mmCIF file of C-alpha atoms in Angstrom:
data_model
loop_
_atom_site.group_PDB
_atom_site.id
_atom_site.type_symbol
_atom_site.label_atom_id
_atom_site.label_comp_id
_atom_site.label_asym_id
_atom_site.label_seq_id
_atom_site.Cartn_x
_atom_site.Cartn_y
_atom_site.Cartn_z
ATOM 1 C CA PHE A 10 -38.619 -21.448 7.622
ATOM 2 C CA ASP A 11 -37.658 -19.231 4.713
ATOM 3 C CA TRP A 12 -35.731 -16.530 6.554
ATOM 4 C CA PHE A 13 -33.477 -16.252 9.601
ATOM 5 C CA HIS A 14 -33.071 -12.815 11.186
ATOM 6 C CA ILE A 15 -30.283 -12.054 13.640
ATOM 7 C CA GLY A 16 -30.596 -9.009 15.855
ATOM 8 C CA GLY A 17 -29.560 -7.884 19.286
ATOM 9 C CA ASP A 18 -31.649 -7.471 22.385
ATOM 10 C CA ASP A 19 -31.525 -3.692 21.969
ATOM 11 C CA MET A 20 -33.404 -3.488 18.681
ATOM 12 C CA TYR A 21 -37.024 -3.615 17.651
ATOM 13 C CA ILE A 22 -38.522 -5.295 14.612
ATOM 14 C CA ILE A 23 -41.994 -4.856 13.241
ATOM 15 C CA PRO A 24 -42.540 -8.316 11.706
ATOM 16 C CA GLU A 25 -45.088 -7.081 9.167
ATOM 17 C CA ASN A 26 -42.582 -4.539 7.815
ATOM 18 C CA LEU A 27 -39.813 -7.138 7.619
ATOM 19 C CA ARG A 28 -42.132 -9.535 5.755
ATOM 20 C CA TYR A 29 -43.066 -6.740 3.354
ATOM 21 C CA ALA A 30 -39.404 -5.840 2.720
ATOM 22 C CA LEU A 31 -38.491 -9.491 2.062
ATOM 23 C CA LYS A 32 -41.485 -10.145 -0.189
ATOM 24 C CA GLU A 33 -39.590 -9.177 -3.373
ATOM 25 C CA TYR A 34 -36.918 -11.789 -2.591
ATOM 26 C CA GLN A 35 -39.379 -14.615 -1.931
ATOM 27 C CA GLY A 36 -38.431 -17.749 -3.865
ATOM 28 C CA GLU A 37 -34.893 -16.532 -4.571
ATOM 29 C CA LYS A 38 -32.585 -19.512 -5.184
ATOM 30 C CA ASN A 39 -29.320 -17.611 -4.591
ATOM 31 C CA PRO A 40 -28.039 -17.201 -1.041
ATOM 32 C CA LEU A 41 -29.086 -13.840 0.385
ATOM 33 C CA TYR A 42 -27.396 -11.925 3.205
ATOM 34 C CA LEU A 43 -29.389 -8.725 3.711
ATOM 35 C CA GLY A 44 -28.901 -5.820 6.073
ATOM 36 C CA PHE A 45 -27.220 -2.452 6.528
ATOM 37 C CA ALA A 46 -24.023 -2.608 4.446
ATOM 38 C CA MET A 47 -20.824 -1.200 5.909
ATOM 39 C CA ILE A 48 -17.061 -1.378 5.380
ATOM 40 C CA PRO A 49 -15.409 -2.826 8.505
ATOM 41 C CA MET A 50 -12.858 -0.579 10.232
ATOM 42 C CA TYR A 51 -10.392 -1.098 13.057
ATOM 43 C CA ARG A 52 -8.810 1.874 14.813
ATOM 44 C CA GLY A 53 -9.897 4.195 12.040
ATOM 45 C CA LYS A 54 -8.520 2.073 9.190
ATOM 46 C CA PHE A 55 -10.445 -0.028 6.707
ATOM 47 C CA LEU A 56 -9.799 -3.737 7.260
ATOM 48 C CA ARG A 57 -10.373 -4.678 3.631
ATOM 49 C CA GLN A 58 -10.988 -2.321 0.742
ATOM 50 C CA ARG A 59 -14.121 -2.939 -1.307
ATOM 51 C CA TRP A 60 -15.370 -5.522 1.187
ATOM 52 C CA ARG A 61 -18.803 -5.067 2.658
ATOM 53 C CA MET A 62 -20.593 -6.703 5.537
ATOM 54 C CA CYS A 63 -23.954 -6.266 7.234
ATOM 55 C CA ALA A 64 -23.773 -4.336 10.477
ATOM 56 C CA GLY A 65 -24.985 -6.347 13.441
ATOM 57 C CA GLY A 66 -26.519 -3.364 15.230
ATOM 58 C CA ALA A 67 -29.238 -3.051 12.626
ATOM 59 C CA GLY A 68 -29.624 -6.815 12.400
ATOM 60 C CA TYR A 69 -29.308 -8.886 9.248
ATOM 61 C CA THR A 70 -31.352 -11.513 7.497
ATOM 62 C CA LEU A 71 -30.279 -14.737 5.791
ATOM 63 C CA ASN A 72 -32.419 -16.847 3.521
ATOM 64 C CA ARG A 73 -32.508 -20.639 3.688
ATOM 65 C CA ASN A 74 -29.860 -21.036 0.969
ATOM 66 C CA ALA A 75 -27.429 -18.722 2.763
ATOM 67 C CA LEU A 76 -27.843 -20.762 5.951
ATOM 68 C CA LYS A 77 -27.216 -23.976 4.004
ATOM 69 C CA GLN A 78 -23.906 -22.542 2.779
ATOM 70 C CA LEU A 79 -23.001 -21.401 6.272
ATOM 71 C CA GLU A 80 -23.852 -24.727 7.933
ATOM 72 C CA PRO A 81 -20.687 -26.683 6.936
ATOM 73 C CA VAL A 82 -18.509 -23.811 8.149
ATOM 74 C CA LEU A 83 -20.278 -23.703 11.501
ATOM 75 C CA LYS A 84 -19.986 -27.473 11.896
ATOM 76 C CA SER A 85 -16.248 -27.485 11.075
ATOM 77 C CA SER A 86 -14.004 -27.133 14.106
ATOM 78 C CA LYS A 87 -11.226 -25.910 11.783
ATOM 79 C CA LYS A 88 -13.270 -23.032 10.357
ATOM 80 C CA CYS A 89 -15.633 -22.197 13.206
ATOM 81 C CA ILE A 90 -14.203 -20.396 16.217
ATOM 82 C CA ILE A 91 -16.184 -22.418 18.755
ATOM 83 C CA HIS A 92 -14.297 -21.229 21.844
ATOM 84 C CA GLU A 93 -14.153 -17.565 20.815
ATOM 85 C CA VAL A 94 -16.160 -15.108 22.875
ATOM 86 C CA SER A 95 -16.778 -11.981 20.862
ATOM 87 C CA SER A 96 -19.307 -9.236 20.422
ATOM 88 C CA GLN A 97 -18.357 -9.089 16.728
ATOM 89 C CA GLU A 98 -20.581 -11.898 15.479
ATOM 90 C CA ASP A 99 -21.503 -9.750 12.473
ATOM 91 C CA TYR A 100 -17.850 -9.642 11.361
ATOM 92 C CA ILE A 101 -17.395 -13.374 12.013
ATOM 93 C CA ILE A 102 -20.520 -14.311 10.027
ATOM 94 C CA ALA A 103 -19.501 -12.028 7.141
#
């Protein structure tokens, strides 16, 4: 695989359009985390200034190199919140 797309069960993707949008990034060696950028807020206040994340509602896409960087974090019991149940996977991944 070259790309990994994460999206909820309440969204639709037209695969041909996604392939077309990702075509310009094909072969990119840097890790890519693509999606709808937003500044996270909690109770009306920004959590971190000048920090962006991809909103989970719109879905987000990672390339192979981004997943390789994420893998050690997900395998680490100290860094990965394995017993956490949350609907904020987009915030956790960011």
